[in-house]
mmCIF file of C-alpha atoms in Angstrom:
data_model
loop_
_atom_site.group_PDB
_atom_site.id
_atom_site.type_symbol
_atom_site.label_atom_id
_atom_site.label_comp_id
_atom_site.label_asym_id
_atom_site.label_seq_id
_atom_site.Cartn_x
_atom_site.Cartn_y
_atom_site.Cartn_z
ATOM 1 C CA UNK A 25 -15.499 5.557 15.365
ATOM 2 C CA UNK A 26 -14.175 3.316 12.639
ATOM 3 C CA UNK A 27 -10.480 2.528 12.275
ATOM 4 C CA UNK A 28 -8.737 2.835 8.906
ATOM 5 C CA UNK A 29 -5.160 2.523 7.745
ATOM 6 C CA UNK A 30 -3.750 5.040 5.294
ATOM 7 C CA UNK A 31 -0.707 4.332 3.158
ATOM 8 C CA UNK A 32 1.158 7.361 1.840
ATOM 9 C CA UNK A 33 2.852 7.075 -1.527
ATOM 10 C CA UNK A 34 6.310 8.402 -2.413
ATOM 11 C CA UNK A 35 7.330 10.135 0.784
ATOM 12 C CA UNK A 36 10.784 10.274 2.350
ATOM 13 C CA UNK A 37 12.395 9.560 -1.008
ATOM 14 C CA UNK A 38 15.217 11.941 -1.789
ATOM 15 C CA UNK A 39 15.736 15.389 -0.336
ATOM 16 C CA UNK A 40 12.556 17.050 -1.606
ATOM 17 C CA UNK A 41 9.786 14.691 -0.443
ATOM 18 C CA UNK A 42 10.521 14.553 3.283
ATOM 19 C CA UNK A 43 7.502 14.026 5.533
ATOM 20 C CA UNK A 44 8.616 12.890 9.018
ATOM 21 C CA UNK A 45 6.308 10.872 11.250
ATOM 22 C CA UNK A 46 5.580 13.734 13.669
ATOM 23 C CA UNK A 47 4.573 15.989 10.763
ATOM 24 C CA UNK A 48 2.341 13.219 9.383
ATOM 25 C CA UNK A 49 0.611 12.902 12.762
ATOM 26 C CA UNK A 50 0.108 16.697 12.989
ATOM 27 C CA UNK A 51 -1.282 16.956 9.453
ATOM 28 C CA UNK A 52 -3.567 13.956 9.994
ATOM 29 C CA UNK A 53 -4.945 15.411 13.225
ATOM 30 C CA UNK A 54 -5.355 18.808 11.504
ATOM 31 C CA UNK A 55 -7.596 17.059 8.956
ATOM 32 C CA UNK A 56 -9.892 16.047 11.826
ATOM 33 C CA UNK A 57 -8.826 12.458 12.438
ATOM 34 C CA UNK A 58 -8.350 10.923 15.884
ATOM 35 C CA UNK A 59 -6.373 7.987 17.259
ATOM 36 C CA UNK A 60 -3.517 8.762 14.879
ATOM 37 C CA UNK A 61 -0.466 6.507 14.984
ATOM 38 C CA UNK A 62 2.336 5.765 12.539
ATOM 39 C CA UNK A 63 4.448 2.703 11.900
ATOM 40 C CA UNK A 64 7.990 3.144 10.593
ATOM 41 C CA UNK A 65 8.832 6.103 8.387
ATOM 42 C CA UNK A 66 7.318 4.882 5.113
ATOM 43 C CA UNK A 67 3.880 6.413 5.530
ATOM 44 C CA UNK A 68 1.714 3.870 7.353
ATOM 45 C CA UNK A 69 -0.914 5.726 9.370
ATOM 46 C CA UNK A 70 -3.700 4.493 11.640
ATOM 47 C CA UNK A 71 -6.727 6.787 11.961
ATOM 48 C CA UNK A 72 -10.129 6.845 13.600
ATOM 49 C CA UNK A 73 -13.041 8.685 12.016
ATOM 50 C CA UNK A 74 -16.806 8.842 11.782
ATOM 51 C CA UNK A 75 -16.477 9.171 7.985
ATOM 52 C CA UNK A 76 -17.527 6.082 6.069
ATOM 53 C CA UNK A 77 -16.492 7.073 2.546
ATOM 54 C CA UNK A 78 -13.001 5.928 1.667
ATOM 55 C CA UNK A 79 -12.856 8.560 -1.097
ATOM 56 C CA UNK A 80 -13.747 11.346 1.357
ATOM 57 C CA UNK A 81 -11.134 10.139 3.826
ATOM 58 C CA UNK A 82 -8.457 10.003 1.115
ATOM 59 C CA UNK A 83 -9.388 13.484 -0.146
ATOM 60 C CA UNK A 84 -9.265 15.006 3.342
ATOM 61 C CA UNK A 85 -5.888 13.433 4.073
ATOM 62 C CA UNK A 86 -4.386 14.357 0.709
ATOM 63 C CA UNK A 87 -5.456 18.004 1.103
ATOM 64 C CA UNK A 88 -4.007 18.227 4.600
ATOM 65 C CA UNK A 89 -0.786 16.534 3.537
ATOM 66 C CA UNK A 90 -0.436 18.871 0.540
ATOM 67 C CA UNK A 91 -0.969 21.858 2.852
ATOM 68 C CA UNK A 92 1.667 20.534 5.266
ATOM 69 C CA UNK A 93 4.319 19.559 2.723
ATOM 70 C CA UNK A 94 3.767 21.679 -0.367
ATOM 71 C CA UNK A 95 3.680 18.565 -2.576
ATOM 72 C CA UNK A 96 1.096 15.953 -3.523
ATOM 73 C CA UNK A 97 0.943 12.881 -1.294
ATOM 74 C CA UNK A 98 -1.276 10.253 -2.908
ATOM 75 C CA UNK A 99 -2.949 8.373 -0.067
ATOM 76 C CA UNK A 100 -4.536 4.935 -0.192
ATOM 77 C CA UNK A 101 -6.958 4.010 2.590
ATOM 78 C CA UNK A 102 -8.045 0.536 3.686
ATOM 79 C CA UNK A 103 -10.576 -0.391 6.321
ATOM 80 C CA UNK A 104 -9.149 -2.787 8.889
ATOM 81 C CA UNK A 105 -11.391 -5.541 7.471
ATOM 82 C CA UNK A 106 -10.037 -4.980 3.949
ATOM 83 C CA UNK A 107 -6.459 -4.947 5.171
ATOM 84 C CA UNK A 108 -6.917 -8.125 7.228
ATOM 85 C CA UNK A 109 -7.693 -9.924 3.940
ATOM 86 C CA UNK A 110 -4.413 -8.892 2.286
ATOM 87 C CA UNK A 111 -2.028 -11.035 4.360
ATOM 88 C CA UNK A 112 -3.988 -14.315 3.959
ATOM 89 C CA UNK A 113 -4.089 -13.758 0.188
ATOM 90 C CA UNK A 114 -0.307 -13.386 0.325
ATOM 91 C CA UNK A 115 0.013 -16.609 2.317
ATOM 92 C CA UNK A 116 -2.145 -18.484 -0.223
ATOM 93 C CA UNK A 117 -0.014 -17.151 -3.063
ATOM 94 C CA UNK A 118 3.204 -18.190 -1.345
ATOM 95 C CA UNK A 119 1.799 -21.680 -0.780
ATOM 96 C CA UNK A 120 0.808 -21.999 -4.461
ATOM 97 C CA UNK A 121 4.198 -21.093 -5.906
ATOM 98 C CA UNK A 122 7.671 -22.541 -5.954
ATOM 99 C CA UNK A 123 9.094 -19.183 -4.917
ATOM 100 C CA UNK A 124 11.646 -20.592 -2.481
ATOM 101 C CA UNK A 125 13.831 -21.923 -5.277
ATOM 102 C CA UNK A 126 14.458 -18.446 -6.672
ATOM 103 C CA UNK A 127 15.007 -16.434 -3.475
ATOM 104 C CA UNK A 128 11.770 -14.526 -3.425
ATOM 105 C CA UNK A 129 10.928 -11.160 -1.967
ATOM 106 C CA UNK A 130 7.200 -10.512 -1.576
ATOM 107 C CA UNK A 131 5.901 -6.980 -2.077
ATOM 108 C CA UNK A 132 2.303 -5.822 -1.985
ATOM 109 C CA UNK A 133 1.202 -2.867 -4.089
ATOM 110 C CA UNK A 134 -1.842 -1.395 -2.376
ATOM 111 C CA UNK A 135 -4.209 0.061 -4.966
ATOM 112 C CA UNK A 136 -6.329 3.191 -4.703
ATOM 113 C CA UNK A 137 -9.100 1.549 -6.744
ATOM 114 C CA UNK A 138 -10.035 -2.045 -7.455
ATOM 115 C CA UNK A 139 -9.068 -2.826 -11.058
ATOM 116 C CA UNK A 140 -11.360 -4.298 -13.684
ATOM 117 C CA UNK A 141 -10.919 -7.972 -14.539
ATOM 118 C CA UNK A 142 -9.303 -7.231 -17.923
ATOM 119 C CA UNK A 143 -6.650 -5.068 -16.243
ATOM 120 C CA UNK A 144 -6.008 -7.770 -13.644
ATOM 121 C CA UNK A 145 -5.404 -10.308 -16.431
ATOM 122 C CA UNK A 146 -3.049 -7.865 -18.186
ATOM 123 C CA UNK A 147 -1.078 -7.336 -14.983
ATOM 124 C CA UNK A 148 -0.835 -11.036 -14.200
ATOM 125 C CA UNK A 149 0.310 -11.752 -17.764
ATOM 126 C CA UNK A 150 3.420 -9.664 -16.977
ATOM 127 C CA UNK A 151 4.635 -12.590 -14.858
ATOM 128 C CA UNK A 152 7.724 -14.427 -16.014
ATOM 129 C CA UNK A 153 10.198 -16.851 -14.504
ATOM 130 C CA UNK A 154 11.511 -15.273 -11.323
ATOM 131 C CA UNK A 155 8.809 -12.576 -11.210
ATOM 132 C CA UNK A 156 5.201 -13.339 -10.417
ATOM 133 C CA UNK A 157 2.247 -10.931 -10.213
ATOM 134 C CA UNK A 158 -1.137 -11.812 -8.726
ATOM 135 C CA UNK A 159 -3.939 -9.376 -7.975
ATOM 136 C CA UNK A 160 -6.501 -9.869 -5.233
ATOM 137 C CA UNK A 161 -8.966 -7.017 -4.765
ATOM 138 C CA UNK A 162 -7.009 -3.819 -4.172
ATOM 139 C CA UNK A 163 -3.705 -5.615 -3.598
ATOM 140 C CA UNK A 164 -1.216 -6.598 -6.288
ATOM 141 C CA UNK A 165 1.234 -9.177 -4.972
ATOM 142 C CA UNK A 166 4.681 -9.162 -6.536
ATOM 143 C CA UNK A 167 7.013 -12.068 -5.909
ATOM 144 C CA UNK A 168 10.415 -11.120 -7.242
ATOM 145 C CA UNK A 169 14.027 -12.171 -6.859
ATOM 146 C CA UNK A 170 16.424 -10.974 -4.218
ATOM 147 C CA UNK A 171 16.954 -7.463 -5.634
ATOM 148 C CA UNK A 172 13.631 -5.618 -5.888
ATOM 149 C CA UNK A 173 15.215 -2.593 -7.590
ATOM 150 C CA UNK A 174 16.380 -4.754 -10.487
ATOM 151 C CA UNK A 175 13.169 -6.798 -10.714
ATOM 152 C CA UNK A 176 11.126 -6.806 -13.926
ATOM 153 C CA UNK A 177 7.963 -6.235 -11.857
ATOM 154 C CA UNK A 178 7.786 -3.232 -9.514
ATOM 155 C CA UNK A 179 5.234 -0.772 -8.211
ATOM 156 C CA UNK A 180 5.866 1.283 -11.382
ATOM 157 C CA UNK A 181 4.675 -1.708 -13.428
ATOM 158 C CA UNK A 182 1.574 -1.953 -11.243
ATOM 159 C CA UNK A 183 0.784 1.753 -11.536
ATOM 160 C CA UNK A 184 1.217 1.707 -15.309
ATOM 161 C CA UNK A 185 -1.428 -1.010 -15.612
ATOM 162 C CA UNK A 186 -3.686 -0.627 -12.567
ATOM 163 C CA UNK A 187 -3.482 3.008 -11.421
ATOM 164 C CA UNK A 188 -2.250 4.721 -8.272
ATOM 165 C CA UNK A 189 -0.553 2.330 -5.862
ATOM 166 C CA UNK A 190 2.043 2.252 -3.140
ATOM 167 C CA UNK A 191 3.910 -0.819 -2.092
ATOM 168 C CA UNK A 192 5.245 -2.346 1.069
ATOM 169 C CA UNK A 193 7.078 -5.566 1.651
ATOM 170 C CA UNK A 194 5.001 -8.355 3.131
ATOM 171 C CA UNK A 195 6.764 -8.048 6.488
ATOM 172 C CA UNK A 196 5.484 -4.476 6.866
ATOM 173 C CA UNK A 197 1.960 -5.432 5.751
ATOM 174 C CA UNK A 198 1.871 -8.251 8.298
ATOM 175 C CA UNK A 199 3.151 -5.955 11.062
ATOM 176 C CA UNK A 200 0.545 -3.284 10.280
ATOM 177 C CA UNK A 201 -2.245 -5.868 10.237
ATOM 178 C CA UNK A 202 -1.075 -7.346 13.557
ATOM 179 C CA UNK A 203 -0.640 -3.940 15.161
ATOM 180 C CA UNK A 204 -3.828 -2.195 13.999
ATOM 181 C CA UNK A 205 -6.322 -4.689 12.611
ATOM 182 C CA UNK A 206 -6.890 -6.920 15.619
#
């Protein structure tokens, strides 16, 4: 069986979108997936499956999550090989920039679909002093100042230009890669 990592978007935000880890595990197993594990309560889920279609995996998970919660849970799936490439791209970006001088926080918006080149250029042109966007495959890297919630570039900016995405800070991405991607 192949191992994948699913990232759930917009859960455990506010009182109405609660989806605790044990409920995520139950709903994931109910969808027919094995080897289910979670990492922190932001919707990072390891699965094993014989399915090879990322779209089929996402659809199965989203249906099961909707059944379990009563609300839509957009889900973005990466193979372990795809996810292993995200952290090195982040490291290259950090090495190429003078981010240290402006107190950077590095977030990665994980995209449901790989954007076309024109959309990538549009996203990257949103960069400005103190806020840098770079896209590599299905990952949009956002280097922003110390307060992400006041940054000019956020996951909302990414979704507006590139489609469905969920973001994690680079520390979480690295931990997930180390834990589940060998």
